[in-house]
PDB file of C-alpha atoms in Angstrom:
ATOM      1  CA  MET A 152       0.041   0.069   0.166  1.00  0.00           C
ATOM      2  CA  SER A 153       1.156   3.635  -0.716  1.00  0.00           C
ATOM      3  CA  PRO A 154       1.655   6.074   2.049  1.00  0.00           C
ATOM      4  CA  THR A 155      -1.537   7.920   0.850  1.00  0.00           C
ATOM      5  CA  ARG A 156      -3.633   4.760   1.458  1.00  0.00           C
ATOM      6  CA  LEU A 157      -2.535   4.624   5.062  1.00  0.00           C
ATOM      7  CA  ARG A 158      -4.067   7.699   6.579  1.00  0.00           C
ATOM      8  CA  LEU A 159      -5.746   5.463   9.151  1.00  0.00           C
ATOM      9  CA  ALA A 160      -2.600   3.680  10.277  1.00  0.00           C
ATOM     10  CA  GLY A 161      -2.337   3.215  13.813  1.00  0.00           C
ATOM     11  CA  ARG A 162      -6.012   3.394  14.401  1.00  0.00           C
ATOM     12  CA  THR A 163      -8.607   0.828  15.321  1.00  0.00           C
ATOM     13  CA  ALA A 164     -12.158   0.497  14.069  1.00  0.00           C
ATOM     14  CA  LEU A 165     -15.453  -1.452  14.888  1.00  0.00           C
ATOM     15  CA  VAL A 166     -17.788  -1.915  12.046  1.00  0.00           C
ATOM     16  CA  THR A 167     -21.109  -3.597  13.073  1.00  0.00           C
ATOM     17  CA  GLY A 168     -22.776  -5.869  10.583  1.00  0.00           C
ATOM     18  CA  GLY A 169     -19.096  -5.902   8.774  1.00  0.00           C
ATOM     19  CA  SER A 170     -19.343  -9.227   7.169  1.00  0.00           C
ATOM     20  CA  ARG A 171     -21.777  -8.364   4.299  1.00  0.00           C
ATOM     21  CA  GLY A 172     -23.092  -5.774   2.001  1.00  0.00           C
ATOM     22  CA  ILE A 173     -22.373  -2.201   2.951  1.00  0.00           C
ATOM     23  CA  GLY A 174     -20.773  -3.164   6.211  1.00  0.00           C
ATOM     24  CA  ARG A 175     -18.294  -5.437   4.383  1.00  0.00           C
ATOM     25  CA  ALA A 176     -17.453  -2.689   1.892  1.00  0.00           C
ATOM     26  CA  ILE A 177     -16.778  -0.291   4.936  1.00  0.00           C
ATOM     27  CA  ALA A 178     -14.565  -2.822   6.542  1.00  0.00           C
ATOM     28  CA  LEU A 179     -12.541  -3.385   3.532  1.00  0.00           C
ATOM     29  CA  ARG A 180     -12.077   0.367   2.892  1.00  0.00           C
ATOM     30  CA  LEU A 181     -11.167   1.224   6.409  1.00  0.00           C
ATOM     31  CA  ALA A 182      -8.604  -1.669   6.398  1.00  0.00           C
ATOM     32  CA  ALA A 183      -7.188  -0.550   3.120  1.00  0.00           C
ATOM     33  CA  ASP A 184      -6.614   2.844   4.666  1.00  0.00           C
ATOM     34  CA  GLY A 185      -4.493   1.282   7.446  1.00  0.00           C
ATOM     35  CA  ALA A 186      -6.978   0.695  10.325  1.00  0.00           C
ATOM     36  CA  LEU A 187      -7.163  -2.262  12.320  1.00  0.00           C
ATOM     37  CA  VAL A 188     -10.738  -3.377  11.776  1.00  0.00           C
ATOM     38  CA  ALA A 189     -13.109  -5.455  14.039  1.00  0.00           C
ATOM     39  CA  VAL A 190     -15.644  -7.026  11.766  1.00  0.00           C
ATOM     40  CA  HIS A 191     -18.851  -7.605  13.738  1.00  0.00           C
ATOM     41  CA  TYR A 192     -21.155 -10.219  12.705  1.00  0.00           C
ATOM     42  CA  GLY A 193     -24.397 -11.842  14.317  1.00  0.00           C
ATOM     43  CA  HIS A 194     -24.801 -15.246  12.679  1.00  0.00           C
ATOM     44  CA  ASP A 195     -22.813 -15.663   9.455  1.00  0.00           C
ATOM     45  CA  GLU A 196     -19.407 -16.806  10.760  1.00  0.00           C
ATOM     46  CA  GLN A 197     -18.196 -17.855   7.229  1.00  0.00           C
ATOM     47  CA  ALA A 198     -18.907 -14.418   5.777  1.00  0.00           C
ATOM     48  CA  ALA A 199     -17.137 -12.734   8.554  1.00  0.00           C
ATOM     49  CA  ALA A 200     -14.096 -15.072   8.180  1.00  0.00           C
ATOM     50  CA  ALA A 201     -14.148 -14.439   4.465  1.00  0.00           C
ATOM     51  CA  THR A 202     -14.019 -10.644   5.029  1.00  0.00           C
ATOM     52  CA  VAL A 203     -11.215 -10.837   7.459  1.00  0.00           C
ATOM     53  CA  LYS A 204      -9.364 -13.109   5.111  1.00  0.00           C
ATOM     54  CA  GLN A 205      -9.808 -10.751   2.165  1.00  0.00           C
ATOM     55  CA  ILE A 206      -8.432  -7.809   4.365  1.00  0.00           C
ATOM     56  CA  GLU A 207      -5.394  -9.774   5.377  1.00  0.00           C
ATOM     57  CA  GLU A 208      -4.665 -11.077   1.828  1.00  0.00           C
ATOM     58  CA  ALA A 209      -4.699  -7.277   0.626  1.00  0.00           C
ATOM     59  CA  GLY A 210      -2.071  -6.510   3.489  1.00  0.00           C
ATOM     60  CA  GLY A 211      -4.521  -5.186   6.088  1.00  0.00           C
ATOM     61  CA  ARG A 212      -5.399  -6.151   9.558  1.00  0.00           C
ATOM     62  CA  ALA A 213      -8.777  -7.437  10.884  1.00  0.00           C
ATOM     63  CA  PHE A 214     -10.464  -9.808  13.354  1.00  0.00           C
ATOM     64  CA  ALA A 215     -13.956 -11.045  13.732  1.00  0.00           C
ATOM     65  CA  VAL A 216     -16.417 -10.212  16.536  1.00  0.00           C
ATOM     66  CA  ARG A 217     -19.464 -12.390  17.002  1.00  0.00           C
ATOM     67  CA  ALA A 218     -22.522 -10.911  18.920  1.00  0.00           C
ATOM     68  CA  GLU A 219     -26.203 -11.373  18.241  1.00  0.00           C
ATOM     69  CA  LEU A 220     -28.005  -7.839  18.234  1.00  0.00           C
ATOM     70  CA  GLY A 221     -31.488  -7.222  19.474  1.00  0.00           C
ATOM     71  CA  VAL A 222     -31.137  -9.387  22.531  1.00  0.00           C
ATOM     72  CA  PRO A 223     -30.348  -8.343  26.151  1.00  0.00           C
ATOM     73  CA  GLY A 224     -26.725  -7.660  26.755  1.00  0.00           C
ATOM     74  CA  ASP A 225     -25.845  -7.378  23.189  1.00  0.00           C
ATOM     75  CA  ALA A 226     -23.778  -4.105  23.229  1.00  0.00           C
ATOM     76  CA  ALA A 227     -21.752  -5.534  26.187  1.00  0.00           C
ATOM     77  CA  ALA A 228     -21.120  -8.800  24.155  1.00  0.00           C
ATOM     78  CA  VAL A 229     -19.986  -6.717  21.018  1.00  0.00           C
ATOM     79  CA  TRP A 230     -17.356  -4.778  23.208  1.00  0.00           C
ATOM     80  CA  ALA A 231     -16.370  -7.933  25.151  1.00  0.00           C
ATOM     81  CA  GLY A 232     -15.400  -9.597  21.851  1.00  0.00           C
ATOM     82  CA  PHE A 233     -13.754  -6.349  20.561  1.00  0.00           C
ATOM     83  CA  ASP A 234     -11.626  -6.147  23.699  1.00  0.00           C
ATOM     84  CA  ASP A 235     -10.649  -9.859  23.663  1.00  0.00           C
ATOM     85  CA  GLY A 236      -9.789  -9.463  19.940  1.00  0.00           C
ATOM     86  CA  LEU A 237      -7.468  -6.574  20.609  1.00  0.00           C
ATOM     87  CA  ALA A 238      -5.778  -8.364  23.646  1.00  0.00           C
ATOM     88  CA  ALA A 239      -5.287 -11.516  21.413  1.00  0.00           C
ATOM     89  CA  LEU A 240      -3.275  -9.288  19.108  1.00  0.00           C
ATOM     90  CA  GLY A 241      -1.318  -7.679  21.707  1.00  0.00           C
ATOM     91  CA  GLU A 242      -2.936  -4.224  20.842  1.00  0.00           C
ATOM     92  CA  ALA A 243      -3.598  -1.555  23.491  1.00  0.00           C
ATOM     93  CA  ALA A 244      -7.218  -1.112  24.504  1.00  0.00           C
ATOM     94  CA  GLY A 245      -9.389   1.617  23.020  1.00  0.00           C
ATOM     95  CA  VAL A 246     -11.100   2.348  19.803  1.00  0.00           C
ATOM     96  CA  ASP A 247     -10.682   5.334  17.312  1.00  0.00           C
ATOM     97  CA  ILE A 248     -13.608   4.757  14.769  1.00  0.00           C
ATOM     98  CA  VAL A 249     -16.985   3.244  15.547  1.00  0.00           C
ATOM     99  CA  VAL A 250     -19.466   2.581  12.431  1.00  0.00           C
ATOM    100  CA  ASN A 251     -23.000   1.612  13.528  1.00  0.00           C
ATOM    101  CA  ASN A 252     -24.037  -0.226  10.377  1.00  0.00           C
ATOM    102  CA  ALA A 253     -25.688  -3.349  11.426  1.00  0.00           C
ATOM    103  CA  GLY A 254     -29.521  -3.270  10.715  1.00  0.00           C
ATOM    104  CA  ILE A 255     -32.558  -5.102   9.356  1.00  0.00           C
ATOM    105  CA  THR A 256     -35.282  -3.980   7.020  1.00  0.00           C
ATOM    106  CA  LEU A 257     -39.118  -4.308   7.505  1.00  0.00           C
ATOM    107  CA  PRO A 258     -40.689  -4.056   4.327  1.00  0.00           C
ATOM    108  CA  ARG A 259     -44.395  -3.952   5.417  1.00  0.00           C
ATOM    109  CA  PHE A 260     -47.076  -1.382   5.425  1.00  0.00           C
ATOM    110  CA  ILE A 261     -48.249  -0.305   8.980  1.00  0.00           C
ATOM    111  CA  ALA A 262     -51.286  -2.288   8.912  1.00  0.00           C
ATOM    112  CA  ASP A 263     -49.159  -5.437   8.496  1.00  0.00           C
ATOM    113  CA  VAL A 264     -46.678  -4.711  11.194  1.00  0.00           C
ATOM    114  CA  THR A 265     -46.987  -6.788  14.257  1.00  0.00           C
ATOM    115  CA  GLU A 266     -45.850  -5.794  17.803  1.00  0.00           C
ATOM    116  CA  GLN A 267     -43.086  -8.554  17.499  1.00  0.00           C
ATOM    117  CA  ASP A 268     -42.007  -6.998  14.286  1.00  0.00           C
ATOM    118  CA  TYR A 269     -41.958  -3.700  15.617  1.00  0.00           C
ATOM    119  CA  ASP A 270     -39.952  -4.564  18.713  1.00  0.00           C
ATOM    120  CA  GLN A 271     -37.423  -6.579  16.680  1.00  0.00           C
ATOM    121  CA  VAL A 272     -36.553  -3.854  14.287  1.00  0.00           C
ATOM    122  CA  PHE A 273     -36.298  -1.358  16.956  1.00  0.00           C
ATOM    123  CA  ALA A 274     -34.105  -3.568  19.138  1.00  0.00           C
ATOM    124  CA  ILE A 275     -31.712  -4.127  16.181  1.00  0.00           C
ATOM    125  CA  ASN A 276     -31.720  -0.913  14.427  1.00  0.00           C
ATOM    126  CA  THR A 277     -32.130   1.596  17.196  1.00  0.00           C
ATOM    127  CA  ARG A 278     -31.485   0.090  20.786  1.00  0.00           C
ATOM    128  CA  ALA A 279     -28.285  -1.857  19.918  1.00  0.00           C
ATOM    129  CA  PRO A 280     -26.557   1.051  18.252  1.00  0.00           C
ATOM    130  CA  PHE A 281     -27.614   3.388  21.258  1.00  0.00           C
ATOM    131  CA  PHE A 282     -25.996   1.045  23.752  1.00  0.00           C
ATOM    132  CA  ILE A 283     -22.989   0.317  21.603  1.00  0.00           C
ATOM    133  CA  LEU A 284     -22.294   3.882  21.505  1.00  0.00           C
ATOM    134  CA  GLN A 285     -22.787   4.090  25.305  1.00  0.00           C
ATOM    135  CA  HIS A 286     -20.301   1.449  25.876  1.00  0.00           C
ATOM    136  CA  ALA A 287     -17.985   2.905  23.371  1.00  0.00           C
ATOM    137  CA  LEU A 288     -17.668   6.242  25.021  1.00  0.00           C
ATOM    138  CA  PRO A 289     -15.044   5.151  27.717  1.00  0.00           C
ATOM    139  CA  ARG A 290     -13.030   3.404  25.090  1.00  0.00           C
ATOM    140  CA  LEU A 291     -13.184   5.953  22.440  1.00  0.00           C
ATOM    141  CA  ARG A 292     -10.021   7.898  22.019  1.00  0.00           C
ATOM    142  CA  ASP A 293     -10.009  11.855  21.720  1.00  0.00           C
ATOM    143  CA  GLY A 294     -10.208  12.852  18.152  1.00  0.00           C
ATOM    144  CA  GLY A 295     -12.228   9.672  17.303  1.00  0.00           C
ATOM    145  CA  ARG A 296     -14.958   9.187  14.790  1.00  0.00           C
ATOM    146  CA  ILE A 297     -18.543   7.903  15.069  1.00  0.00           C
ATOM    147  CA  VAL A 298     -20.615   7.148  11.855  1.00  0.00           C
ATOM    148  CA  SER A 299     -24.018   5.719  11.963  1.00  0.00           C
ATOM    149  CA  ILE A 300     -25.596   4.368   8.736  1.00  0.00           C
ATOM    150  CA  SER A 301     -29.172   5.722   8.312  1.00  0.00           C
ATOM    151  CA  SER A 302     -31.357   5.621   5.222  1.00  0.00           C
ATOM    152  CA  ALA A 303     -32.996   7.758   2.587  1.00  0.00           C
ATOM    153  CA  ALA A 304     -36.210   6.403   4.054  1.00  0.00           C
ATOM    154  CA  SER A 305     -35.911   8.623   7.039  1.00  0.00           C
ATOM    155  CA  ARG A 306     -36.249  11.784   4.925  1.00  0.00           C
ATOM    156  CA  ILE A 307     -38.300  10.423   1.833  1.00  0.00           C
ATOM    157  CA  ALA A 308     -41.673   8.903   2.462  1.00  0.00           C
ATOM    158  CA  TYR A 309     -41.931   5.211   1.745  1.00  0.00           C
ATOM    159  CA  PRO A 310     -45.311   3.951   3.273  1.00  0.00           C
ATOM    160  CA  ALA A 311     -44.000   0.273   2.927  1.00  0.00           C
ATOM    161  CA  LEU A 312     -41.050   1.066   5.129  1.00  0.00           C
ATOM    162  CA  ALA A 313     -42.649   3.185   7.858  1.00  0.00           C
ATOM    163  CA  ALA A 314     -41.485   1.167  10.988  1.00  0.00           C
ATOM    164  CA  TYR A 315     -37.971   0.827   9.464  1.00  0.00           C
ATOM    165  CA  ALA A 316     -37.801   4.508   8.725  1.00  0.00           C
ATOM    166  CA  MET A 317     -38.664   5.300  12.196  1.00  0.00           C
ATOM    167  CA  THR A 318     -35.761   3.237  13.595  1.00  0.00           C
ATOM    168  CA  LYS A 319     -33.504   5.138  11.213  1.00  0.00           C
ATOM    169  CA  GLY A 320     -35.024   8.647  12.111  1.00  0.00           C
ATOM    170  CA  ALA A 321     -34.144   7.837  15.805  1.00  0.00           C
ATOM    171  CA  LEU A 322     -30.466   7.471  14.771  1.00  0.00           C
ATOM    172  CA  ASP A 323     -30.626  10.774  12.907  1.00  0.00           C
ATOM    173  CA  VAL A 324     -31.684  12.520  16.127  1.00  0.00           C
ATOM    174  CA  LEU A 325     -28.982  10.891  18.158  1.00  0.00           C
ATOM    175  CA  THR A 326     -26.308  12.224  15.748  1.00  0.00           C
ATOM    176  CA  PRO A 327     -26.212  15.973  16.575  1.00  0.00           C
ATOM    177  CA  ALA A 328     -27.033  15.367  20.194  1.00  0.00           C
ATOM    178  CA  LEU A 329     -23.861  13.207  20.628  1.00  0.00           C
ATOM    179  CA  ALA A 330     -21.762  15.531  18.410  1.00  0.00           C
ATOM    180  CA  LEU A 331     -22.531  18.488  20.739  1.00  0.00           C
ATOM    181  CA  GLN A 332     -21.587  16.242  23.803  1.00  0.00           C
ATOM    182  CA  LEU A 333     -18.281  14.829  22.275  1.00  0.00           C
ATOM    183  CA  GLY A 334     -17.017  17.942  20.421  1.00  0.00           C
ATOM    184  CA  PRO A 335     -14.818  19.138  23.385  1.00  0.00           C
ATOM    185  CA  ARG A 336     -12.905  15.881  22.970  1.00  0.00           C
ATOM    186  CA  GLY A 337     -12.428  16.304  19.258  1.00  0.00           C
ATOM    187  CA  ILE A 338     -14.740  13.513  18.377  1.00  0.00           C
ATOM    188  CA  THR A 339     -17.045  13.977  15.410  1.00  0.00           C
ATOM    189  CA  VAL A 340     -20.269  12.192  15.039  1.00  0.00           C
ATOM    190  CA  ASN A 341     -22.041  11.893  11.734  1.00  0.00           C
ATOM    191  CA  THR A 342     -24.718   9.990   9.854  1.00  0.00           C
ATOM    192  CA  VAL A 343     -24.465   8.638   6.252  1.00  0.00           C
ATOM    193  CA  ALA A 344     -27.821   7.913   4.567  1.00  0.00           C
ATOM    194  CA  PRO A 345     -27.678   5.366   1.606  1.00  0.00           C
ATOM    195  CA  GLY A 346     -30.331   5.197  -1.100  1.00  0.00           C
ATOM    196  CA  PHE A 347     -31.060   2.220  -3.127  1.00  0.00           C
ATOM    197  CA  THR A 348     -27.887   0.029  -2.989  1.00  0.00           C
ATOM    198  CA  GLU A 349     -27.033  -3.258  -4.634  1.00  0.00           C
ATOM    199  CA  THR A 350     -26.272  -5.824  -2.071  1.00  0.00           C
ATOM    200  CA  GLU A 351     -26.307  -9.553  -2.094  1.00  0.00           C
ATOM    201  CA  ILE A 352     -29.065  -9.683   0.605  1.00  0.00           C
ATOM    202  CA  ASN A 353     -31.657  -7.673  -1.411  1.00  0.00           C
ATOM    203  CA  PRO A 354     -33.698 -10.332  -3.210  1.00  0.00           C
ATOM    204  CA  THR A 355     -36.053  -7.677  -4.917  1.00  0.00           C
ATOM    205  CA  LEU A 356     -33.138  -6.720  -7.129  1.00  0.00           C
ATOM    206  CA  ALA A 357     -33.404  -9.858  -9.116  1.00  0.00           C
ATOM    207  CA  ASP A 358     -36.501  -8.432 -10.764  1.00  0.00           C
ATOM    208  CA  PRO A 359     -35.333  -6.316 -13.788  1.00  0.00           C
ATOM    209  CA  LYS A 360     -38.423  -4.059 -13.456  1.00  0.00           C
ATOM    210  CA  ILE A 361     -37.670  -3.358  -9.926  1.00  0.00           C
ATOM    211  CA  ARG A 362     -33.931  -2.779 -10.669  1.00  0.00           C
ATOM    212  CA  ALA A 363     -34.690  -0.289 -13.400  1.00  0.00           C
ATOM    213  CA  ALA A 364     -37.152   1.610 -11.361  1.00  0.00           C
ATOM    214  CA  LEU A 365     -34.976   1.931  -8.365  1.00  0.00           C
ATOM    215  CA  ALA A 366     -31.972   2.775 -10.559  1.00  0.00           C
ATOM    216  CA  GLY A 367     -34.134   5.496 -12.150  1.00  0.00           C
ATOM    217  CA  ALA A 368     -34.677   7.195  -8.866  1.00  0.00           C
ATOM    218  CA  SER A 369     -31.045   8.311  -9.039  1.00  0.00           C
ATOM    219  CA  VAL A 370     -29.812  11.066 -11.096  1.00  0.00           C
ATOM    220  CA  PHE A 371     -27.015   8.752 -12.367  1.00  0.00           C
ATOM    221  CA  ASP A 372     -29.566   6.220 -13.497  1.00  0.00           C
ATOM    222  CA  ARG A 373     -27.991   3.414 -11.443  1.00  0.00           C
ATOM    223  CA  LEU A 374     -28.074   1.523  -8.166  1.00  0.00           C
ATOM    224  CA  GLY A 375     -25.594   2.525  -5.579  1.00  0.00           C
ATOM    225  CA  ALA A 376     -22.709   0.016  -4.827  1.00  0.00           C
ATOM    226  CA  PRO A 377     -21.520  -0.727  -1.425  1.00  0.00           C
ATOM    227  CA  ALA A 378     -18.205   0.892  -2.254  1.00  0.00           C
ATOM    228  CA  ASP A 379     -20.133   4.151  -2.953  1.00  0.00           C
ATOM    229  CA  ILE A 380     -21.246   4.274   0.747  1.00  0.00           C
ATOM    230  CA  ALA A 381     -17.908   3.016   2.054  1.00  0.00           C
ATOM    231  CA  ASP A 382     -16.029   5.898   0.504  1.00  0.00           C
ATOM    232  CA  VAL A 383     -18.244   8.448   2.166  1.00  0.00           C
ATOM    233  CA  VAL A 384     -17.741   6.587   5.468  1.00  0.00           C
ATOM    234  CA  ALA A 385     -14.018   6.541   4.967  1.00  0.00           C
ATOM    235  CA  PHE A 386     -13.746  10.271   4.482  1.00  0.00           C
ATOM    236  CA  LEU A 387     -15.683  10.844   7.715  1.00  0.00           C
ATOM    237  CA  ALA A 388     -13.439   8.522   9.491  1.00  0.00           C
ATOM    238  CA  GLY A 389     -10.220  10.418   8.392  1.00  0.00           C
ATOM    239  CA  ASP A 390      -8.555  13.634   9.410  1.00  0.00           C
ATOM    240  CA  ASP A 391      -9.999  15.541   6.236  1.00  0.00           C
ATOM    241  CA  ALA A 392     -13.360  15.486   7.886  1.00  0.00           C
ATOM    242  CA  ARG A 393     -12.215  16.953  11.173  1.00  0.00           C
ATOM    243  CA  TRP A 394     -14.520  19.993  10.696  1.00  0.00           C
ATOM    244  CA  VAL A 395     -17.598  18.014   9.944  1.00  0.00           C
ATOM    245  CA  THR A 396     -19.928  16.886  12.797  1.00  0.00           C
ATOM    246  CA  GLY A 397     -23.393  16.369  13.676  1.00  0.00           C
ATOM    247  CA  GLN A 398     -24.330  16.071  10.083  1.00  0.00           C
ATOM    248  CA  TRP A 399     -26.718  13.770   8.052  1.00  0.00           C
ATOM    249  CA  LEU A 400     -25.029  13.076   4.637  1.00  0.00           C
ATOM    250  CA  ASP A 401     -27.010  12.220   1.800  1.00  0.00           C
ATOM    251  CA  ALA A 402     -25.353   9.320  -0.022  1.00  0.00           C
ATOM    252  CA  THR A 403     -28.183   8.262  -2.351  1.00  0.00           C
ATOM    253  CA  GLY A 404     -26.840   9.526  -5.698  1.00  0.00           C
ATOM    254  CA  GLY A 405     -29.523  12.080  -5.917  1.00  0.00           C
ATOM    255  CA  VAL A 406     -32.590   9.973  -5.383  1.00  0.00           C
ATOM    256  CA  HIS A 407     -35.658  12.066  -6.326  1.00  0.00           C
ATOM    257  CA  LEU A 408     -33.886  15.324  -6.778  1.00  0.00           C
ATOM    258  CA  GLY A 409     -36.184  17.864  -8.349  1.00  0.00           C
ATOM    259  CA  LEU A 410     -39.382  16.107  -7.394  1.00  0.00           C
TER     260      LEU A 410
END
């Protein structure tokens, strides 16, 4: 790697949901920039191992952290795995970059959402990242970075995603409050909101008509790629974004501009 690609050298990052999709792209990018990356996963150990292996084969450093989200004690389990992973590598305790990426969707109209559905999507998408950040605060070094992955659905009305959008809206509100609290420590806190993004876990994209419709919502007439989102996160994680905090960054490719 060239020196310009090591702008995060010496820093440690946690990426929740880092084994697949957007999270995987973020983990790969932060590692390519020199960070030691903890790749969190909930169930797919094989995917996490593959992500760690790809990072290592490219000359980066990473380790996997398993913890199911949406259950009691999930945040504590994430950080226990993180701390153990650092210790196993002989690294000093602490973290510089926290990316709250893990989440689930709930593609149902409000009439079809059960109380169990509602509780689960909030437990994973809102409660887990809140307490992951609570546990992160004593570990987070001054000058650190927090990035939460939201969604365009928190600003653009999609009736079939109402409950999901509510979970992301809650994260959007948390960002400026935490940014104000952590500013004296030089820690920035921002939110990145993807639009329609092509990942292997989105089955609707197999339908050509759906693909075309979603691609057409962007001014670039294409779906977003996970790397498109990862590049925005990498910017926020680095020194160049030191003067950006408390912000909601649209990373949709201009979805519905002009409407």
